[in-house]
Short mmCIF file of C-alpha atoms in Angstrom, two decimals:
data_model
loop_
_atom_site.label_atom_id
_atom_site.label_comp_id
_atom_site.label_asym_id
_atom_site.label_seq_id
_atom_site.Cartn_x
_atom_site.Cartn_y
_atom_site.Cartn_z
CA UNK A 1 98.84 17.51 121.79
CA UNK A 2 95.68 16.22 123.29
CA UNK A 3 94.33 13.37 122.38
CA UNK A 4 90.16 13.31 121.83
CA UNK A 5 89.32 11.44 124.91
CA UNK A 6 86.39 12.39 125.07
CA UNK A 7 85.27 10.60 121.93
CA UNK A 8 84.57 7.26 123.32
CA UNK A 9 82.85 8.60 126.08
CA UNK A 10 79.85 9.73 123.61
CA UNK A 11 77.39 7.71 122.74
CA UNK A 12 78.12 8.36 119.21
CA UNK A 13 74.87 6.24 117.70
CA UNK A 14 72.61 8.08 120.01
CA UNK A 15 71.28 10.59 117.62
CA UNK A 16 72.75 11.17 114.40
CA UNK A 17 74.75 14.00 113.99
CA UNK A 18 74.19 15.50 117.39
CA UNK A 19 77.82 15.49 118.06
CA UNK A 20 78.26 19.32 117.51
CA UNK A 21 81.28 19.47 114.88
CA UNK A 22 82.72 22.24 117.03
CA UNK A 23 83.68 19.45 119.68
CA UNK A 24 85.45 17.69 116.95
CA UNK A 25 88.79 17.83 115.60
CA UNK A 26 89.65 18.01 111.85
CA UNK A 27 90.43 14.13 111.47
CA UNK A 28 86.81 13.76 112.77
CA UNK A 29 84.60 16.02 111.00
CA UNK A 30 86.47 15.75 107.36
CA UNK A 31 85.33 12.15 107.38
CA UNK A 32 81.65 13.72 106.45
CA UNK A 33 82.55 14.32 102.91
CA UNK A 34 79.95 17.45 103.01
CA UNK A 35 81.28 18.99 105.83
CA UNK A 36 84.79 18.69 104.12
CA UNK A 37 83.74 20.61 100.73
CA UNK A 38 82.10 23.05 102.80
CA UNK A 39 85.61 23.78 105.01
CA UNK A 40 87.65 23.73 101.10
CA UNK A 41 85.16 25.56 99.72
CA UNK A 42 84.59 28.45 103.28
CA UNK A 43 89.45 28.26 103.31
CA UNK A 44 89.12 28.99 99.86
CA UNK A 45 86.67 32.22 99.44
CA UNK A 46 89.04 33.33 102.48
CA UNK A 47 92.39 32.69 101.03
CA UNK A 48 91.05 34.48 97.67
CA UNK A 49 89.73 37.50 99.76
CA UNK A 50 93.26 38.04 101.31
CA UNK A 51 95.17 37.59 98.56
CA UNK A 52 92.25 40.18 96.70
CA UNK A 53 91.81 42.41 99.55
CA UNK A 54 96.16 42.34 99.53
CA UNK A 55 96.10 43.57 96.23
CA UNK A 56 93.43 46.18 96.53
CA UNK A 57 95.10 47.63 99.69
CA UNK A 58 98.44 47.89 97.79
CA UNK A 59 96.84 49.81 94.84
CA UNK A 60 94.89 51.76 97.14
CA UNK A 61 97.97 52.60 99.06
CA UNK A 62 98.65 54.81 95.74
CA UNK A 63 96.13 57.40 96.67
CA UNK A 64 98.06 57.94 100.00
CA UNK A 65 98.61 61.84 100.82
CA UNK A 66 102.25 61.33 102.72
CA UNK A 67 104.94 58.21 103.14
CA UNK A 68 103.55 57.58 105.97
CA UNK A 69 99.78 56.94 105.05
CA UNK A 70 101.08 55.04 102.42
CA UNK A 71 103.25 52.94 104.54
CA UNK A 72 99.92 52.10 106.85
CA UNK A 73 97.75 50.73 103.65
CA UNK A 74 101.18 48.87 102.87
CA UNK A 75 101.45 47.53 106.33
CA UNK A 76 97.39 45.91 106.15
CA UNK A 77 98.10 44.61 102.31
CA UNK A 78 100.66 43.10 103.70
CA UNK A 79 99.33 41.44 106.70
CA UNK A 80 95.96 40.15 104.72
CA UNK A 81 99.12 38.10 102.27
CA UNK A 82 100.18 36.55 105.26
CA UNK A 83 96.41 35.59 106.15
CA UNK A 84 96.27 34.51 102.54
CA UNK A 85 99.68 32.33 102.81
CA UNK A 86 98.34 30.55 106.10
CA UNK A 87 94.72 30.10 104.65
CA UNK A 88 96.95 28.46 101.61
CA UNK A 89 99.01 26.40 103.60
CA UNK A 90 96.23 25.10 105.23
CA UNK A 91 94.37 23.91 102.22
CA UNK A 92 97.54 21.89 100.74
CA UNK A 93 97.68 20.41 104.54
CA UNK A 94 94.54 19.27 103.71
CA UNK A 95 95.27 17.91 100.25
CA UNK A 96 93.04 20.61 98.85
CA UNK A 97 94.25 22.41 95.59
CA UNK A 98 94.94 26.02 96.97
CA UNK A 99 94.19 27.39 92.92
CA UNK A 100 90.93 24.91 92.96
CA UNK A 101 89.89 25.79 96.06
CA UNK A 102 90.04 29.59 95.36
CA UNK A 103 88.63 29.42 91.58
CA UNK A 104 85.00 29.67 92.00
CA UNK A 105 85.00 32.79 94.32
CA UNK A 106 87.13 34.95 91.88
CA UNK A 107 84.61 35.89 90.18
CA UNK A 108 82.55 37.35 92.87
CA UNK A 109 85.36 39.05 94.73
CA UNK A 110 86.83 40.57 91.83
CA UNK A 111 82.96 42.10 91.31
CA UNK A 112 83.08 43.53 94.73
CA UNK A 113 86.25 45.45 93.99
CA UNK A 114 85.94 45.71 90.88
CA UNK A 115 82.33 47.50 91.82
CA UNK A 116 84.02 49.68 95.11
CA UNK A 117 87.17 51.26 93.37
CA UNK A 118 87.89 54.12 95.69
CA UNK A 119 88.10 56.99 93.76
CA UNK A 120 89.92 59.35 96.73
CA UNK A 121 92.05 58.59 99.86
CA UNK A 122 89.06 58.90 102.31
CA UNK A 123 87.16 56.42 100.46
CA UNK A 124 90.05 54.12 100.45
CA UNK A 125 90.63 54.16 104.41
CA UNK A 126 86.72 54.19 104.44
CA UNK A 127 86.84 50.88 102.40
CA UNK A 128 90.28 49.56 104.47
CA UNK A 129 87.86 49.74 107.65
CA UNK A 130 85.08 48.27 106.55
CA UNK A 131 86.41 45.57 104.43
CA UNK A 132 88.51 44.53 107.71
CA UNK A 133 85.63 44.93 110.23
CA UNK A 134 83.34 43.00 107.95
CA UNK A 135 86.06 40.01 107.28
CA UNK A 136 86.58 39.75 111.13
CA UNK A 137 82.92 39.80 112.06
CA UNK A 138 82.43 37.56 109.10
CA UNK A 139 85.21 34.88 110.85
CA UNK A 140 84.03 35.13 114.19
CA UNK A 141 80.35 34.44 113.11
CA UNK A 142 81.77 31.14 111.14
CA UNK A 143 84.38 29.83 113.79
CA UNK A 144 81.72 28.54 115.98
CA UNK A 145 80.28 26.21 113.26
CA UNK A 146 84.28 25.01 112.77
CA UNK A 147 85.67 22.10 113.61
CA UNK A 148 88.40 23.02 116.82
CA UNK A 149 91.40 22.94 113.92
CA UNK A 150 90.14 25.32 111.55
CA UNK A 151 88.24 27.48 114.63
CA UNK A 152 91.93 27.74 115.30
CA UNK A 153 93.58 28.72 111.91
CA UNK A 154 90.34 31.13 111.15
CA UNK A 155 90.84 32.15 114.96
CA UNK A 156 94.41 33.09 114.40
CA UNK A 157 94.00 35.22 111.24
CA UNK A 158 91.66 37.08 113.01
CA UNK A 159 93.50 38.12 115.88
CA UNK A 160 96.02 39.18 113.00
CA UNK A 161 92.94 41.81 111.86
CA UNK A 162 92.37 45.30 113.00
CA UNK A 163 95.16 47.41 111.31
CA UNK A 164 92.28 49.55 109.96
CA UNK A 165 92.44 51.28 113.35
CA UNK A 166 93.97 53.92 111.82
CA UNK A 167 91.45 55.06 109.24
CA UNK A 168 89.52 55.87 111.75
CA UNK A 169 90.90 58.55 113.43
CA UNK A 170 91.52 60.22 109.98
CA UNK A 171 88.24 60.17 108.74
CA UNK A 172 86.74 61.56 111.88
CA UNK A 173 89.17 64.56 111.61
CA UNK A 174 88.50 65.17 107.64
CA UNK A 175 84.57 65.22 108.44
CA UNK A 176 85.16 67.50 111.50
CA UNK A 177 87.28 69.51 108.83
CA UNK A 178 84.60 70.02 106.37
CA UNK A 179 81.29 67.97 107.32
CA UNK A 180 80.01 67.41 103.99
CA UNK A 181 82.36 64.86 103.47
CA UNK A 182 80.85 62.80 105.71
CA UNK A 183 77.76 62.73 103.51
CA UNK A 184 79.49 61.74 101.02
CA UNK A 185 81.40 58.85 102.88
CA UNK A 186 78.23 57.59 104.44
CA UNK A 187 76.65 57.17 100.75
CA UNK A 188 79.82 55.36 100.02
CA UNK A 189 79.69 53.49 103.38
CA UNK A 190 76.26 52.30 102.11
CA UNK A 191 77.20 51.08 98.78
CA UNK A 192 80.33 48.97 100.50
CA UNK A 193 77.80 47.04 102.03
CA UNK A 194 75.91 46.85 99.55
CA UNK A 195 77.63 45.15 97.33
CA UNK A 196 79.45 43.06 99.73
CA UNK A 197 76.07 41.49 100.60
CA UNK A 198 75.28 41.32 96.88
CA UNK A 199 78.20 39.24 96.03
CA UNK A 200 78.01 37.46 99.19
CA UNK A 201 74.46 36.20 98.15
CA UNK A 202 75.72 35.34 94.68
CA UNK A 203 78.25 33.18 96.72
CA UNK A 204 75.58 31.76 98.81
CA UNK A 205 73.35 30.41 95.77
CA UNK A 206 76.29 29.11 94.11
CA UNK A 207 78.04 26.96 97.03
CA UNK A 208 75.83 24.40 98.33
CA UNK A 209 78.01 22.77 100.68
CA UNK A 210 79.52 26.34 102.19
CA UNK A 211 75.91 27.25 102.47
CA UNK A 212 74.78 24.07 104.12
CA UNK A 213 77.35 24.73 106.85
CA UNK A 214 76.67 28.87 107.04
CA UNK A 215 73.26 27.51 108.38
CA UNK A 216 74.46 25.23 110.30
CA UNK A 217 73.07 22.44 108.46
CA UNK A 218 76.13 19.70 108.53
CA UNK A 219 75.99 18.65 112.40
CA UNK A 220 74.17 21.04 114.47
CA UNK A 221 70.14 22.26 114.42
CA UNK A 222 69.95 25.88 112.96
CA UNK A 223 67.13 26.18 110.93
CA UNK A 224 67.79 28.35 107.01
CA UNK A 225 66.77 31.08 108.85
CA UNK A 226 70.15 31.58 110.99
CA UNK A 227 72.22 32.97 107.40
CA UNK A 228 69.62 35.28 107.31
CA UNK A 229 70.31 36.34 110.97
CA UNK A 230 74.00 36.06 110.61
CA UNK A 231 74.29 38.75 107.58
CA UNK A 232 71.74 41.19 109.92
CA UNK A 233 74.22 40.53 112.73
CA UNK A 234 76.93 41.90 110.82
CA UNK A 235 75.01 44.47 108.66
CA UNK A 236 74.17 45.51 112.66
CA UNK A 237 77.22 45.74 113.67
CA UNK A 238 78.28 47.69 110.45
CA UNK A 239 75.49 50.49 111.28
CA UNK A 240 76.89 50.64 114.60
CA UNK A 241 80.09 51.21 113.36
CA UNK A 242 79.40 53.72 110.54
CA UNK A 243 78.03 55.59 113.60
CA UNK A 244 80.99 55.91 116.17
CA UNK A 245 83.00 56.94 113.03
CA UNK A 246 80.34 59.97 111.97
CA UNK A 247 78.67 58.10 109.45
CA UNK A 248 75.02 57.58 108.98
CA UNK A 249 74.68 54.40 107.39
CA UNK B 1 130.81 35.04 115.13
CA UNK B 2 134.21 35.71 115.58
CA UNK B 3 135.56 38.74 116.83
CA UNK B 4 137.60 41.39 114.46
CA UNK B 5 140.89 40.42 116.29
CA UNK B 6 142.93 42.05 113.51
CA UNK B 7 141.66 45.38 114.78
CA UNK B 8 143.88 45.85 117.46
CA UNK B 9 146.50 45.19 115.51
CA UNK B 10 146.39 47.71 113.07
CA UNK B 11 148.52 50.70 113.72
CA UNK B 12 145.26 52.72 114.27
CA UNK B 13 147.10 56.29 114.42
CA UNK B 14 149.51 55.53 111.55
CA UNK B 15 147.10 57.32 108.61
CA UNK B 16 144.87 59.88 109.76
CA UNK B 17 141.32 58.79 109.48
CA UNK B 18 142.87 54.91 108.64
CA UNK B 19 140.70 53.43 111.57
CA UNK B 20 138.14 51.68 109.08
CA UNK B 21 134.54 52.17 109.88
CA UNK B 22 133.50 49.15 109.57
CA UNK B 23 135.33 48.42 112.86
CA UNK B 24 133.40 51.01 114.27
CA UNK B 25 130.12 50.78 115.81
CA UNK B 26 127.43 53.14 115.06
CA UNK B 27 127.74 55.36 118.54
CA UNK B 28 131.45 56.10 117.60
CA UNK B 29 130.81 56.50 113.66
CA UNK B 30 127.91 58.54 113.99
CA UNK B 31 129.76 61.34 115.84
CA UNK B 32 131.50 62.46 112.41
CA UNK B 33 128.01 64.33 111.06
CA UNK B 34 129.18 63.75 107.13
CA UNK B 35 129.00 59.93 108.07
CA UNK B 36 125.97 59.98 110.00
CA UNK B 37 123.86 62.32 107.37
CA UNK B 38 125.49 59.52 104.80
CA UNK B 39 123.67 56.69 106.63
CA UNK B 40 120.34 58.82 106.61
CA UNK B 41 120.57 59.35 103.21
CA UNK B 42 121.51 55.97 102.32
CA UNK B 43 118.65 54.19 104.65
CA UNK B 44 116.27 56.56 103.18
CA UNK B 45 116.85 55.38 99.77
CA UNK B 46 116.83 52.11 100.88
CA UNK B 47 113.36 52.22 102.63
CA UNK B 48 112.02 54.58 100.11
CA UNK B 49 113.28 51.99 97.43
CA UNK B 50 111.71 48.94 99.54
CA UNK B 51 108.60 50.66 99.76
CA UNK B 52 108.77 51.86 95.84
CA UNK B 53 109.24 48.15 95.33
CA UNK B 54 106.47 46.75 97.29
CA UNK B 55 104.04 49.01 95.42
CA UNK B 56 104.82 47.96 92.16
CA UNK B 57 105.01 44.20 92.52
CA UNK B 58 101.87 44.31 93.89
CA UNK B 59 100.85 46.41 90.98
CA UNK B 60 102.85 43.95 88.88
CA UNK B 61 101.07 40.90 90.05
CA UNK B 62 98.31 41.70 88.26
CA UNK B 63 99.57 40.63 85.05
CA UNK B 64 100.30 37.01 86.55
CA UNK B 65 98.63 34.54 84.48
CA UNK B 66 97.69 32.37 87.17
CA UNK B 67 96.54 32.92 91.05
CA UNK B 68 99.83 30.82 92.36
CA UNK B 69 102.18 33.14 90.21
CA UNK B 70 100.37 36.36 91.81
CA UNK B 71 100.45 34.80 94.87
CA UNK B 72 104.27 34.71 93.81
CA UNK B 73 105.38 38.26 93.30
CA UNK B 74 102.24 39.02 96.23
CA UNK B 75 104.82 37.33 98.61
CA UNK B 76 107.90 39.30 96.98
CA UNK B 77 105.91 42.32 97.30
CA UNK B 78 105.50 41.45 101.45
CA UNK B 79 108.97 40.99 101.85
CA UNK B 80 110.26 44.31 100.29
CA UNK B 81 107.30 45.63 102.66
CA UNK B 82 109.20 43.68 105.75
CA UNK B 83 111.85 45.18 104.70
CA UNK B 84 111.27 48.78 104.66
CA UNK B 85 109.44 48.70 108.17
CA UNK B 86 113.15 47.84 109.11
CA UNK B 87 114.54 50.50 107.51
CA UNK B 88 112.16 52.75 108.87
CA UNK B 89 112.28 51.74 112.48
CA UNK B 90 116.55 51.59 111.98
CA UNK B 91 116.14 55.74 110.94
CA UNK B 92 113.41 56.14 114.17
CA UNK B 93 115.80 54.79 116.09
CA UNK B 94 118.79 56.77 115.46
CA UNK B 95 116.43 59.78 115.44
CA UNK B 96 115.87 60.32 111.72
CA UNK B 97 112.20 61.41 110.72
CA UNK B 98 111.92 58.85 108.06
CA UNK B 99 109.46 60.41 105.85
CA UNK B 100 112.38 63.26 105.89
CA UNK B 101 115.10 60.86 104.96
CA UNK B 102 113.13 59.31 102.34
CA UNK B 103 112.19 62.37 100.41
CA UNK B 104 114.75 63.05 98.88
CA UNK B 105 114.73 60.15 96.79
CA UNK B 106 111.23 59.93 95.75
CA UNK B 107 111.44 61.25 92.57
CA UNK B 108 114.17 59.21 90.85
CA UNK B 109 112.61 55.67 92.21
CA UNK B 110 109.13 57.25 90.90
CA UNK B 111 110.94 58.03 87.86
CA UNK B 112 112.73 54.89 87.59
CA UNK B 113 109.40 52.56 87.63
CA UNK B 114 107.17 54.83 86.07
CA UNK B 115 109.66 54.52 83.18
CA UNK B 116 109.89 50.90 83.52
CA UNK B 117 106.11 49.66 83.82
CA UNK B 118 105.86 45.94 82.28
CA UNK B 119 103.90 45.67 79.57
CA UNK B 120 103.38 41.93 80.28
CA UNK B 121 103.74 39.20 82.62
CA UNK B 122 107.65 38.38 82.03
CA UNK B 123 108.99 41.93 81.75
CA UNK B 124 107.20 41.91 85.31
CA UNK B 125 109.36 38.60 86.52
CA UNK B 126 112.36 39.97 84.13
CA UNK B 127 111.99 43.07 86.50
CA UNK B 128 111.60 41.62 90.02
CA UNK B 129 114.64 39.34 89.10
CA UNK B 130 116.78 42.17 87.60
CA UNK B 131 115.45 44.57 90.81
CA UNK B 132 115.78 41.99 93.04
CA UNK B 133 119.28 41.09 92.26
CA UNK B 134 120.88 44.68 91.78
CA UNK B 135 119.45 45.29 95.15
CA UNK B 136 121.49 42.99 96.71
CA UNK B 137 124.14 43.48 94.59
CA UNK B 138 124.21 46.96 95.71
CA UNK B 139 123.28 45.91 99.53
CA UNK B 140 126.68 43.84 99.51
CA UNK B 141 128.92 46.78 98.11
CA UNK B 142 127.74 49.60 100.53
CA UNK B 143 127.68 47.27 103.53
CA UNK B 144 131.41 46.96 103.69
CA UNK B 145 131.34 51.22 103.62
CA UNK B 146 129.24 50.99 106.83
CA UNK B 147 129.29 51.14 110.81
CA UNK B 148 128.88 47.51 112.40
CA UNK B 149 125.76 48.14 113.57
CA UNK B 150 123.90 49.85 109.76
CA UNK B 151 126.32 46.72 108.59
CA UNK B 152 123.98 44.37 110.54
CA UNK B 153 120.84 45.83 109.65
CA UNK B 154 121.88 46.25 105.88
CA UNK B 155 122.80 42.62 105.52
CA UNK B 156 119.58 41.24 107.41
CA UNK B 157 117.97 42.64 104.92
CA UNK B 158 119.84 41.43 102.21
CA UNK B 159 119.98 37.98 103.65
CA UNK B 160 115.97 37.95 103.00
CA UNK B 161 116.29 38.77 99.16
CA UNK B 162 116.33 36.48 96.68
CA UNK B 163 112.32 35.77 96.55
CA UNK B 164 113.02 36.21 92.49
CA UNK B 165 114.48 33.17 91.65
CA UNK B 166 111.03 31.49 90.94
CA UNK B 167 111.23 34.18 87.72
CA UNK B 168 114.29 32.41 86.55
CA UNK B 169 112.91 29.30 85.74
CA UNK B 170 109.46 30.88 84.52
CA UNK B 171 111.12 33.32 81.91
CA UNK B 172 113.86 30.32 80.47
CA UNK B 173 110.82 28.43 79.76
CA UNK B 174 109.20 31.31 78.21
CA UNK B 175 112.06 31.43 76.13
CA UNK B 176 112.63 27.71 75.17
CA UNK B 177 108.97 27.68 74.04
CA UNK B 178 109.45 30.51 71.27
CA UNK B 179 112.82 31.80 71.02
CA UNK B 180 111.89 35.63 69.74
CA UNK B 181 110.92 36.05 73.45
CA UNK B 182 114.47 35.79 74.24
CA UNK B 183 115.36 39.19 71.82
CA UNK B 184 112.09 41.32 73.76
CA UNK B 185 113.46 40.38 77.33
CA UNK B 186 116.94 41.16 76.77
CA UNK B 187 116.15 44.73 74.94
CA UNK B 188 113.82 44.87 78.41
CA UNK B 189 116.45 43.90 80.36
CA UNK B 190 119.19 46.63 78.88
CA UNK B 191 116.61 48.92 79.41
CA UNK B 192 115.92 48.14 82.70
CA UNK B 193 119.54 48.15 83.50
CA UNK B 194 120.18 51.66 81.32
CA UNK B 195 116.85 53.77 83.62
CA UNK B 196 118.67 51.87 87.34
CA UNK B 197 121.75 53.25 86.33
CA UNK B 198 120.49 56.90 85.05
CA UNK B 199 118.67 57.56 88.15
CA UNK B 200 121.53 56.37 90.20
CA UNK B 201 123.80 58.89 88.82
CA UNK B 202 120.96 61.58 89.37
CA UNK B 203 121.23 60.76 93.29
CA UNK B 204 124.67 60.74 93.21
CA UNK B 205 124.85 63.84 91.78
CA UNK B 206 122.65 65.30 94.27
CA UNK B 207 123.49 64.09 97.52
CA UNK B 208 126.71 64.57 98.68
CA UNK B 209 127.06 63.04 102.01
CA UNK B 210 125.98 59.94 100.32
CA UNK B 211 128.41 59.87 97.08
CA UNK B 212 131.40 60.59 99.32
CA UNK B 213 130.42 57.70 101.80
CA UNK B 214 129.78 55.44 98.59
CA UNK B 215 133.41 56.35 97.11
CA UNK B 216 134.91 55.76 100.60
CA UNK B 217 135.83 59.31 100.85
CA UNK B 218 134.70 59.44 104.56
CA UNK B 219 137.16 57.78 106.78
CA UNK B 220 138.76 55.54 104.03
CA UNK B 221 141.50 55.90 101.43
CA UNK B 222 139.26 54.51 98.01
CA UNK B 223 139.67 57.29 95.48
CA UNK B 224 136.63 58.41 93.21
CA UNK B 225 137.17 55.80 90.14
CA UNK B 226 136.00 53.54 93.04
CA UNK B 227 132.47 54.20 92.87
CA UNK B 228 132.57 54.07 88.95
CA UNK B 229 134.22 50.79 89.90
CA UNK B 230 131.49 49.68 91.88
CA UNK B 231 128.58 50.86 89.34
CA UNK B 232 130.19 48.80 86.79
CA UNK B 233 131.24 45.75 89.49
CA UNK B 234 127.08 45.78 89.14
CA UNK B 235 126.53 45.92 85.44
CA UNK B 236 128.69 42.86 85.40
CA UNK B 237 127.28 40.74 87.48
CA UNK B 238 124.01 41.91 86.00
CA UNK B 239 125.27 40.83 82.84
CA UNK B 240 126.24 37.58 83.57
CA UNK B 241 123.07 36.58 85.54
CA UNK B 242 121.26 38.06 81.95
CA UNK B 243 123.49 35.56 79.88
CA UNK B 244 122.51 32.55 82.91
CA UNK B 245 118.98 33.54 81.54
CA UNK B 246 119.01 33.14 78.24
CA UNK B 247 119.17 36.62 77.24
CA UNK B 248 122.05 38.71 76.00
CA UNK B 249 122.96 41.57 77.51
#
């Protein structure tokens, strides 16, 4: 709607690459061609995690006790495919290959669940929680290093998160039924994270130009130390979850 | 659009129980109990089937050989999840416990997929087509049976089917590329047909209030060849969409 005014006011040649990317629009920062793998590559590890995380929830959804349990695993699968069709859309807007795009983090997602099966109900709303907490922690971190177009799509999908609301009051009331369950879900808790940050590293060393930008390394000063700080941010914010919900992680 | 101005018309009072119900809206049809414990049964199955469906095209996508054709059936597999939230909020609304309503026909849809699990990738599309397109099928022949207001819901829904017809062009090239494919997916396709039709009879057999609504025995004059007519309307049309396929029925 707006046009970039502002852009001619800057002294553009000032100091190179001061202009923070965030104050750019997507027209503007794609023309860095490093900045523009790193958005392909950052839309396509999401778009691949919601159309994974869509089909996890639906088999998970399986190990539901009544309809209605069922119908609330059904409900988040389906609103991480809508996530996945708008991350999709968004990458063929961009004249990205959705499939391309999404190829190299298969591998690595597929590992997580792959390595985090649930093997009960509680496990599964466990894993529903923390996979959704972790994903919109994970997109808020990353937003502010986005140019103001894909802050917005990456801003919308998350304000679409948070159906995992729901797990939590059932959890709480199967550990207050029989507390050693909550032993058991905390171990379980642990490993969740566990491997997500395993995979996520894997990711990490693999994708130079995602990296580059996780560290802020495309427009703006962060030293390497900030992806460091970023994954203790959300392993924080994890523990202090785990907590509220009984769980000693 | 228009208005049903043949309704007044009609010599209401000349044939006891001749004012059609599909004149009728849902306050005034709903006061004979045999039709309203009809429409519970029959949006029961419904959402029960949606929600049947949802779980195993998401199960189904699995077998897709490629992340856009998952992403396919992922997006059918939304839909029939759209689908039964409207089903479900329809039965909350007319003050129907839905996981109630759906019970009763848990155990032929369970039955019905757990006897029909694709072995491959086209017996899943061969299924989501052939489910897809008895649904409606069946969606259109009941909705003339109904209440304007179930009438409205019923063909809202139907309105949104269709998401199959990416299958049709997959499986003909399946076919055109080695012909013996053709003989698998149309013994699939009988079978398919053969296990719909077997469990349908089961719930026909079983709920009454349903059956009689479905043979028009509630306020209309249809006799009980009709729903034999109506099974076998169905088959046809199932038959001819096989043949538009490539496959003989």
């Amino acid at each position: 709607m707006t046009t970039p005014d502002n852009a001619a006011d800057k002294p553009a040649e000032a100091k190179p690459g001061a202009t923070s990317v965030a104050a750019q629009d997507w027209a503007t920062a794609s023309a860095d061609p490093q900045y523009r793998a790193a958005v392909v590559d950052l839309l396509g590890a999401l778009a691949y995690g919601e159309l994974a995380a869509f089909e996890r929830l639906a088999e998970d959804a399986k190990l539901a006790p009544t309809l209605i349990d069922k119908a609330e695993l059904a409900a988040m699968a389906s609103a991480e495919f809508h996530h996945f069709e708008q991350l999709r859309d968004r990458l063929a807007a961009i004249g990205a290959e959705p499939t391309q795009a999404m190829e190299p983090f298969v591998a690595a997602l597929d590992g997580f669940h792959k390595q985090t099966a649930p093997s009960d109900w509680l496990e599964g709303l466990v894993k529903a929680y923390v996979g959704d907490s972790i994903a919109s922690d994970f997109y808020r971190e990353v937003a502010a290093r986005l140019d103001a177009d894909t802050r917005g799509l990456v801003l919308a999908v998350l304000d679409d998160t948070g159906h995992a609301s729901f797990a939590v009051e059932k959890v709480r009331a199967a550990i207050d039924a029989d507390p050693r369950v909550g032993g058991r879900l905390a171990l379980w808790a642990r490993r969740l994270m566990g491997e997500a940050l395993s995979q996520s590293q894997r990711v990490v060393a693999d994708r130079d130009a995602l990296s580059t930008m996780l560290v802020g390394g495309v427009a703006d000063g962060f030293d390497l130390a900030e992806v460091g700080r970023m994954f203790s941010r959300i392993t924080e914010a994890h523990t202090k979850r785990m907590a509220a919900l009984g769980l000693a992680a």
